[in-house]
Amino acid sequence: MSSLIDRFSRPINYLRLAVTDRCNLRCIYCMPPEGVTHLAHEEILSYEEILRFLRVAVKAGVSKVRLTGGEPLVRKDVEHLVEGIASLLPSLDISLTTNGILLPTKAEKLARAGLKRVNVSIDSMQPETYRRITRTGELRDALAGLEAALEAGLSPVKVNVVVLAHLPEELEGFVDLVRRLPVHVRFIEYMSPCGAMDRPYYVPAGEIMSKLVPYGNLQKAAPPPGAGPARYFRLPGAKGLFGFISPVSSHFCPECNRLRLTADGRMRPCLFSRDETDIKAVLRKGCADEDILRAIVRCLEKKPRDHGGLSSFAGRAMYQIGG
Ligand code: SAM
Ligand code: SF4
């Protein structure tokens, strides 16, 4: 049980840690169309700073960390960070969310470094739709990454699918995927980076569930490890599961156990909160461990009861916060 408890009696034990704001894709819902200005190298936390912060966070009660970004695999030698975390903090559950493009060269190294499981984001199983959504990506590269993760023995392997308007008509590819491979496909409701729901994008997860009915009788299933707020179902005969994550239509704030650290070292108490705590400034002024702990607690005290109907998002785009 975490010893970090917020004002609403929620135990907080999960940290989403963005290791970079850079990315090798340009997804339409994550990056602004006009392009992005990246943080300078000295603005992002070094691996030493991340390890120091994590050591204190784990002592305070964090038991799960997810590396994210931007695209975490574009940060140089990210497997060295994983190795450093795994050897310094063997009890910490380390996972990673990636677009999968670099997994063919990285999956084996990451598994050897101590990564146990991975989430791969693939929003369409149609090459043209995938290219349109990612602006620059090729579906075959992401699928090669998925296979590489399975071959490296990472388990479970989950596929994150942001539910966009095209999806109800393109479910067949994901049905084939869970029938063919032991991967868990999770449909995640689109969250608008601008606050108000962006109609061309938003489709409730329930609509996807009803569109799956013709493929077989979805049966409730036990969640795989690290399931978070998803509800899981199995199609008869399939190797993998379908999961539904509905932050918008049925938000899971009452059970929220998360804090976030951005690549430039700001701690966010909620994805939708602008109220950041500057951890980097604390780390860089030659602080004691107690100062880091105090900064974590300061952030925790600002954790809101809920995301306020998504009307207050975000001050930053998703690639800067880590999703
Ligand atoms: N680059 C990695 C990737 O794409 O998996 C990690 C970073 S990405 C910001 C983390 C997750 O957030 C991805 O699964 C992505 O699809 C999701 N995401 C980004 N923008 C989103 C949005 N507006 N609504 C819902 N999910 C979003
Ligand atoms: Fe990059 Fe991930 Fe954002 Fe797509 S969702 S642009 S892959 S950070």
Short mmCIF file of C-alpha atoms and ligand atoms in Angstrom, two decimals:
data_model
loop_
_atom_site.label_atom_id
_atom_site.label_comp_id
_atom_site.label_asym_id
_atom_site.label_seq_id
_atom_site.Cartn_x
_atom_site.Cartn_y
_atom_site.Cartn_z
CA MET A 1 0.00 0.00 0.00
CA SER A 2 1.35 3.46 -0.93
CA SER A 3 2.23 5.87 1.83
CA LEU A 4 1.46 8.72 -0.57
CA ILE A 5 -2.19 9.56 0.07
CA ASP A 6 -3.88 12.58 -1.48
CA ARG A 7 -6.52 14.94 -0.02
CA PHE A 8 -9.28 12.64 -1.24
CA SER A 9 -7.81 9.53 0.44
CA ARG A 10 -6.55 8.05 -2.82
CA PRO A 11 -3.31 6.04 -2.49
CA ILE A 12 -0.87 7.27 -5.15
CA ASN A 13 1.67 4.71 -6.33
CA TYR A 14 1.98 5.15 -10.11
CA LEU A 15 4.29 7.58 -11.92
CA ARG A 16 4.16 8.30 -15.65
CA LEU A 17 7.59 9.59 -16.55
CA ALA A 18 8.22 11.33 -19.88
CA VAL A 19 11.87 10.87 -20.85
CA THR A 20 11.73 13.12 -23.93
CA ASP A 21 9.39 15.46 -25.81
CA ARG A 22 10.83 14.32 -29.17
CA CYS A 23 9.11 11.87 -31.46
CA ASN A 24 9.67 10.10 -34.76
CA LEU A 25 5.93 10.43 -35.63
CA ARG A 26 3.56 13.41 -35.76
CA CYS A 27 0.14 12.06 -34.71
CA ILE A 28 -2.68 14.43 -35.60
CA TYR A 29 -4.22 14.39 -32.11
CA CYS A 30 -0.95 14.74 -30.20
CA MET A 31 1.26 17.19 -32.09
CA PRO A 32 0.03 20.56 -33.38
CA PRO A 33 -0.09 20.79 -37.19
CA GLU A 34 2.30 23.73 -37.28
CA GLY A 35 5.08 21.52 -35.84
CA VAL A 36 6.82 21.72 -32.50
CA THR A 37 9.81 23.33 -30.85
CA HIS A 38 11.79 20.79 -28.87
CA LEU A 39 13.35 21.27 -25.48
CA ALA A 40 17.11 21.79 -25.49
CA HIS A 41 19.10 18.84 -24.12
CA GLU A 42 20.04 20.67 -20.92
CA GLU A 43 16.38 21.41 -20.22
CA ILE A 44 15.44 17.76 -19.88
CA LEU A 45 16.27 15.67 -16.84
CA SER A 46 19.45 13.62 -17.15
CA TYR A 47 19.37 9.88 -16.41
CA GLU A 48 21.21 10.58 -13.13
CA GLU A 49 18.55 13.12 -12.13
CA ILE A 50 15.75 10.70 -13.04
CA LEU A 51 17.35 7.92 -10.97
CA ARG A 52 17.82 10.20 -7.99
CA PHE A 53 14.22 11.36 -8.17
CA LEU A 54 12.92 7.80 -8.54
CA ARG A 55 14.90 6.58 -5.53
CA VAL A 56 13.07 9.13 -3.36
CA ALA A 57 9.70 8.57 -5.05
CA VAL A 58 9.94 4.81 -4.47
CA LYS A 59 10.83 5.35 -0.80
CA ALA A 60 7.76 7.57 -0.58
CA GLY A 61 5.44 4.90 -1.99
CA VAL A 62 5.68 4.83 -5.80
CA SER A 63 5.69 1.18 -6.92
CA LYS A 64 5.01 1.47 -10.67
CA VAL A 65 6.71 3.65 -13.27
CA ARG A 66 5.83 3.94 -16.95
CA LEU A 67 8.37 5.51 -19.32
CA THR A 68 6.66 7.60 -21.97
CA GLY A 69 7.22 10.77 -23.98
CA GLY A 70 7.24 12.00 -26.78
CA GLU A 71 8.61 8.72 -28.04
CA PRO A 72 10.74 7.19 -25.25
CA LEU A 73 12.74 5.03 -27.67
CA VAL A 74 14.20 8.06 -29.48
CA ARG A 75 16.04 9.11 -26.31
CA LYS A 76 19.63 7.92 -26.65
CA ASP A 77 20.42 4.67 -24.83
CA VAL A 78 17.06 4.54 -23.06
CA GLU A 79 17.84 0.88 -22.27
CA HIS A 80 20.64 2.17 -20.01
CA LEU A 81 18.03 4.11 -18.04
CA VAL A 82 15.88 0.97 -17.76
CA GLU A 83 18.93 -0.99 -16.60
CA GLY A 84 19.81 1.70 -14.05
CA ILE A 85 16.26 1.74 -12.66
CA ALA A 86 16.02 -2.06 -12.53
CA SER A 87 19.30 -2.46 -10.66
CA LEU A 88 18.81 0.48 -8.28
CA LEU A 89 15.14 -0.25 -7.58
CA PRO A 90 14.48 -3.96 -8.16
CA SER A 91 11.02 -3.81 -6.56
CA LEU A 92 9.77 -1.15 -9.00
CA ASP A 93 7.39 -2.32 -11.74
CA ILE A 94 8.83 -0.73 -14.95
CA SER A 95 6.76 -0.45 -18.13
CA LEU A 96 6.96 1.63 -21.29
CA THR A 97 4.55 3.13 -23.84
CA THR A 98 5.89 3.44 -27.39
CA ASN A 99 4.73 3.83 -30.97
CA GLY A 100 6.76 0.65 -31.62
CA ILE A 101 8.69 1.92 -34.65
CA LEU A 102 12.08 1.40 -32.98
CA LEU A 103 11.20 -1.83 -31.17
CA PRO A 104 12.79 -4.11 -33.80
CA THR A 105 16.21 -2.78 -32.74
CA LYS A 106 15.39 -2.07 -29.09
CA ALA A 107 13.01 -4.76 -27.74
CA GLU A 108 15.68 -7.35 -27.00
CA LYS A 109 17.99 -4.79 -25.32
CA LEU A 110 15.11 -3.43 -23.23
CA ALA A 111 14.07 -6.90 -22.09
CA ARG A 112 17.66 -7.71 -21.11
CA ALA A 113 17.87 -4.38 -19.25
CA GLY A 114 14.90 -5.33 -17.08
CA LEU A 115 11.78 -4.09 -18.88
CA LYS A 116 8.94 -6.55 -18.32
CA ARG A 117 6.06 -5.28 -20.42
CA VAL A 118 5.21 -2.75 -23.07
CA ASN A 119 2.28 -0.86 -24.59
CA VAL A 120 2.46 -0.19 -28.34
CA SER A 121 0.26 2.53 -29.84
CA ILE A 122 -1.31 1.57 -33.18
CA ASP A 123 -4.44 3.53 -34.06
CA SER A 124 -5.37 1.79 -37.31
CA MET A 125 -4.70 -1.55 -39.00
CA GLN A 126 -5.18 0.09 -42.43
CA PRO A 127 -1.84 1.34 -43.85
CA GLU A 128 -3.37 4.50 -45.40
CA THR A 129 -5.31 5.46 -42.26
CA TYR A 130 -2.25 4.77 -40.10
CA ARG A 131 -0.16 7.04 -42.33
CA ARG A 132 -2.81 9.77 -42.23
CA ILE A 133 -3.04 9.68 -38.41
CA THR A 134 0.69 9.53 -37.72
CA ARG A 135 1.44 11.93 -40.63
CA THR A 136 4.77 10.13 -41.28
CA GLY A 137 4.52 6.51 -40.07
CA GLU A 138 4.23 3.12 -41.79
CA LEU A 139 1.96 0.50 -40.26
CA ARG A 140 4.33 -2.32 -41.22
CA ASP A 141 7.07 -0.77 -39.04
CA ALA A 142 4.79 -0.57 -35.99
CA LEU A 143 3.64 -4.17 -36.53
CA ALA A 144 7.27 -5.32 -36.83
CA GLY A 145 7.81 -3.61 -33.46
CA LEU A 146 4.88 -5.48 -31.97
CA GLU A 147 6.28 -8.82 -33.15
CA ALA A 148 9.75 -7.88 -31.84
CA ALA A 149 8.25 -7.18 -28.39
CA LEU A 150 6.62 -10.62 -28.34
CA GLU A 151 9.82 -12.32 -29.55
CA ALA A 152 11.83 -10.55 -26.82
CA GLY A 153 9.50 -12.10 -24.25
CA LEU A 154 7.94 -8.83 -23.05
CA SER A 155 4.62 -9.73 -21.44
CA PRO A 156 1.93 -8.65 -21.52
CA VAL A 157 2.12 -6.72 -24.78
CA LYS A 158 -0.79 -4.28 -25.08
CA VAL A 159 -1.85 -2.25 -28.08
CA ASN A 160 -3.21 1.25 -27.40
CA VAL A 161 -5.79 2.44 -29.92
CA VAL A 162 -7.09 6.00 -29.61
CA VAL A 163 -10.71 5.86 -30.76
CA LEU A 164 -11.06 8.22 -33.71
CA ALA A 165 -13.95 8.66 -36.14
CA HIS A 166 -12.64 6.12 -38.67
CA LEU A 167 -12.41 3.27 -36.15
CA PRO A 168 -15.98 1.89 -36.07
CA GLU A 169 -15.60 1.00 -39.77
CA GLU A 170 -12.09 -0.44 -39.38
CA LEU A 171 -12.41 -2.87 -36.49
CA GLU A 172 -11.79 -6.01 -38.49
CA GLY A 173 -7.99 -5.57 -38.51
CA PHE A 174 -7.95 -5.45 -34.70
CA VAL A 175 -10.22 -8.52 -34.49
CA ASP A 176 -7.70 -10.39 -36.71
CA LEU A 177 -4.86 -9.15 -34.49
CA VAL A 178 -6.30 -10.52 -31.21
CA ARG A 179 -7.19 -13.77 -32.95
CA ARG A 180 -3.65 -14.17 -34.33
CA LEU A 181 -1.41 -12.84 -31.54
CA PRO A 182 -1.46 -12.86 -27.73
CA VAL A 183 -1.74 -9.06 -27.50
CA HIS A 184 -4.37 -7.06 -25.64
CA VAL A 185 -5.96 -4.33 -27.76
CA ARG A 186 -7.25 -1.42 -25.66
CA PHE A 187 -9.54 1.23 -27.12
CA ILE A 188 -8.91 4.58 -25.45
CA GLU A 189 -11.34 7.46 -25.78
CA TYR A 190 -9.82 10.47 -27.45
CA MET A 191 -9.13 13.35 -25.10
CA SER A 192 -9.05 16.72 -26.76
CA PRO A 193 -5.91 18.74 -26.10
CA CYS A 194 -8.01 21.89 -26.46
CA GLY A 195 -10.61 21.20 -23.79
CA ALA A 196 -13.87 21.16 -25.72
CA MET A 197 -14.59 17.84 -27.42
CA ASP A 198 -13.34 17.82 -30.95
CA ARG A 199 -16.33 16.35 -32.81
CA PRO A 200 -14.48 14.98 -35.85
CA TYR A 201 -12.45 12.80 -33.48
CA TYR A 202 -14.53 11.82 -30.46
CA VAL A 203 -16.38 8.47 -30.46
CA PRO A 204 -17.43 6.95 -27.12
CA ALA A 205 -15.84 3.56 -26.26
CA GLY A 206 -19.37 2.06 -25.92
CA GLU A 207 -19.95 2.56 -29.64
CA ILE A 208 -16.87 0.44 -30.42
CA MET A 209 -18.06 -2.26 -28.06
CA SER A 210 -21.41 -2.51 -29.87
CA LYS A 211 -19.66 -2.64 -33.28
CA LEU A 212 -17.70 -5.71 -32.08
CA VAL A 213 -20.88 -7.72 -31.43
CA PRO A 214 -21.05 -9.23 -34.97
CA TYR A 215 -17.59 -10.77 -34.43
CA GLY A 216 -18.70 -12.93 -31.50
CA ASN A 217 -20.02 -12.86 -27.98
CA LEU A 218 -17.68 -10.64 -25.94
CA GLN A 219 -17.15 -12.24 -22.54
CA LYS A 220 -15.87 -10.37 -19.48
CA ALA A 221 -12.24 -11.31 -18.77
CA ALA A 222 -9.82 -10.91 -15.87
CA PRO A 223 -7.46 -7.99 -16.52
CA PRO A 224 -3.83 -8.74 -17.45
CA PRO A 225 -1.05 -7.38 -15.15
CA GLY A 226 -0.80 -3.58 -15.08
CA ALA A 227 -4.33 -3.22 -16.45
CA GLY A 228 -5.04 0.18 -14.90
CA PRO A 229 -8.51 1.58 -15.50
CA ALA A 230 -9.43 -0.67 -18.49
CA ARG A 231 -12.36 -3.13 -18.58
CA TYR A 232 -11.43 -6.35 -20.44
CA PHE A 233 -13.35 -8.76 -22.69
CA ARG A 234 -12.49 -11.85 -24.76
CA LEU A 235 -13.82 -12.88 -28.14
CA PRO A 236 -14.28 -16.65 -28.23
CA GLY A 237 -11.11 -18.33 -29.56
CA ALA A 238 -8.98 -15.15 -29.52
CA LYS A 239 -5.42 -15.23 -28.10
CA GLY A 240 -5.59 -11.65 -26.84
CA LEU A 241 -8.21 -9.52 -25.09
CA PHE A 242 -10.04 -6.32 -25.91
CA GLY A 243 -9.93 -3.56 -23.32
CA PHE A 244 -11.88 -0.31 -23.04
CA ILE A 245 -10.55 2.80 -21.36
CA SER A 246 -13.14 5.55 -21.05
CA PRO A 247 -11.62 8.65 -19.46
CA VAL A 248 -14.33 10.81 -21.02
CA SER A 249 -17.65 8.92 -20.95
CA SER A 250 -17.07 7.28 -17.55
CA HIS A 251 -14.07 8.92 -16.03
CA PHE A 252 -12.05 7.00 -13.49
CA CYS A 253 -10.86 9.91 -11.32
CA PRO A 254 -12.16 8.38 -8.04
CA GLU A 255 -9.63 5.54 -8.47
CA CYS A 256 -6.80 7.67 -9.90
CA ASN A 257 -3.40 6.61 -8.51
CA ARG A 258 -1.15 8.70 -10.80
CA LEU A 259 1.37 11.45 -10.82
CA ARG A 260 3.22 12.61 -13.93
CA LEU A 261 6.72 13.92 -14.50
CA THR A 262 7.36 15.78 -17.76
CA ALA A 263 10.66 15.49 -19.65
CA ASP A 264 11.66 18.94 -18.38
CA GLY A 265 11.13 17.88 -14.80
CA ARG A 266 7.72 19.33 -13.92
CA MET A 267 5.43 17.21 -11.84
CA ARG A 268 1.72 17.25 -12.76
CA PRO A 269 -0.86 16.06 -10.27
CA CYS A 270 -3.37 15.34 -13.08
CA LEU A 271 -3.14 15.07 -16.87
CA PHE A 272 -5.52 18.03 -17.09
CA SER A 273 -3.92 20.23 -14.47
CA ARG A 274 -1.70 23.20 -15.29
CA ASP A 275 -0.53 23.32 -11.68
CA GLU A 276 2.98 21.90 -12.07
CA THR A 277 5.69 21.52 -9.40
CA ASP A 278 9.21 22.26 -10.58
CA ILE A 279 11.17 19.14 -9.58
CA LYS A 280 14.08 20.01 -11.88
CA ALA A 281 14.73 23.27 -10.02
CA VAL A 282 14.78 21.37 -6.73
CA LEU A 283 17.13 18.68 -8.12
CA ARG A 284 19.50 21.25 -9.61
CA LYS A 285 19.99 23.39 -6.55
CA GLY A 286 21.94 20.71 -4.71
CA CYS A 287 19.04 19.53 -2.58
CA ALA A 288 18.70 16.87 0.11
CA ASP A 289 16.39 13.88 -0.40
CA GLU A 290 13.91 15.50 2.02
CA ASP A 291 13.58 18.49 -0.34
CA ILE A 292 12.63 16.15 -3.21
CA LEU A 293 10.12 14.40 -0.98
CA ARG A 294 8.64 17.74 0.10
CA ALA A 295 8.26 18.72 -3.59
CA ILE A 296 6.43 15.43 -4.33
CA VAL A 297 4.09 16.04 -1.38
CA ARG A 298 3.51 19.65 -2.54
CA CYS A 299 2.42 18.30 -5.92
CA LEU A 300 0.21 15.67 -4.32
CA GLU A 301 -1.57 18.35 -2.27
CA LYS A 302 -2.64 19.98 -5.54
CA LYS A 303 -4.13 16.79 -7.02
CA PRO A 304 -7.74 17.68 -7.91
CA ARG A 305 -10.73 15.47 -7.07
CA ASP A 306 -11.42 15.00 -10.81
CA HIS A 307 -10.49 16.39 -14.20
CA GLY A 308 -13.36 18.88 -14.16
CA GLY A 309 -15.09 17.58 -17.29
CA LEU A 310 -11.94 18.07 -19.40
CA SER A 311 -12.72 21.76 -19.67
CA SER A 312 -9.44 22.81 -18.08
CA PHE A 313 -6.91 20.90 -20.17
CA ALA A 314 -3.83 21.34 -20.30
CA GLY A 315 -1.47 24.16 -21.13
CA ARG A 316 0.65 21.66 -23.05
CA ALA A 317 0.16 19.18 -25.89
CA MET A 318 0.07 15.44 -25.18
CA TYR A 319 3.60 14.74 -26.45
CA GLN A 320 4.89 17.11 -23.76
CA ILE A 321 2.97 15.51 -20.89
CA GLY A 322 3.28 11.84 -21.81
CA GLY A 323 -0.38 10.88 -22.28
N1 SAM B 1 4.98 8.02 -28.30
C1 SAM B 1 4.45 7.04 -27.44
C2 SAM B 1 3.17 6.45 -28.00
O1 SAM B 1 2.60 7.04 -28.92
O2 SAM B 1 2.75 5.42 -27.47
C3 SAM B 1 4.26 7.50 -26.01
C4 SAM B 1 3.70 8.89 -25.79
S1 SAM B 1 2.00 9.07 -26.24
C5 SAM B 1 1.70 10.78 -25.79
C6 SAM B 1 1.21 8.11 -24.97
C7 SAM B 1 -0.18 7.65 -25.30
O3 SAM B 1 -1.05 8.76 -25.29
C8 SAM B 1 -0.32 6.99 -26.68
O4 SAM B 1 -0.98 5.73 -26.53
C9 SAM B 1 -1.18 7.95 -27.44
O5 SAM B 1 -1.97 7.30 -28.40
C10 SAM B 1 -2.00 8.59 -26.33
N2 SAM B 1 -2.57 9.88 -26.68
C11 SAM B 1 -1.91 10.94 -27.21
N3 SAM B 1 -2.79 11.96 -27.42
C12 SAM B 1 -4.01 11.51 -27.00
C13 SAM B 1 -5.30 12.10 -26.94
N4 SAM B 1 -5.53 13.35 -27.35
N5 SAM B 1 -6.32 11.35 -26.44
C14 SAM B 1 -6.11 10.07 -26.01
N6 SAM B 1 -4.91 9.49 -26.02
C15 SAM B 1 -3.87 10.19 -26.50
FE1 SF4 B 2 4.58 10.66 -31.06
FE2 SF4 B 2 3.20 9.13 -29.41
FE3 SF4 B 2 2.44 11.65 -29.83
FE4 SF4 B 2 2.18 9.90 -31.79
S1 SF4 B 2 1.13 9.85 -29.79
S2 SF4 B 2 3.07 11.98 -31.99
S3 SF4 B 2 3.88 8.59 -31.46
S4 SF4 B 2 4.29 11.03 -28.85
#
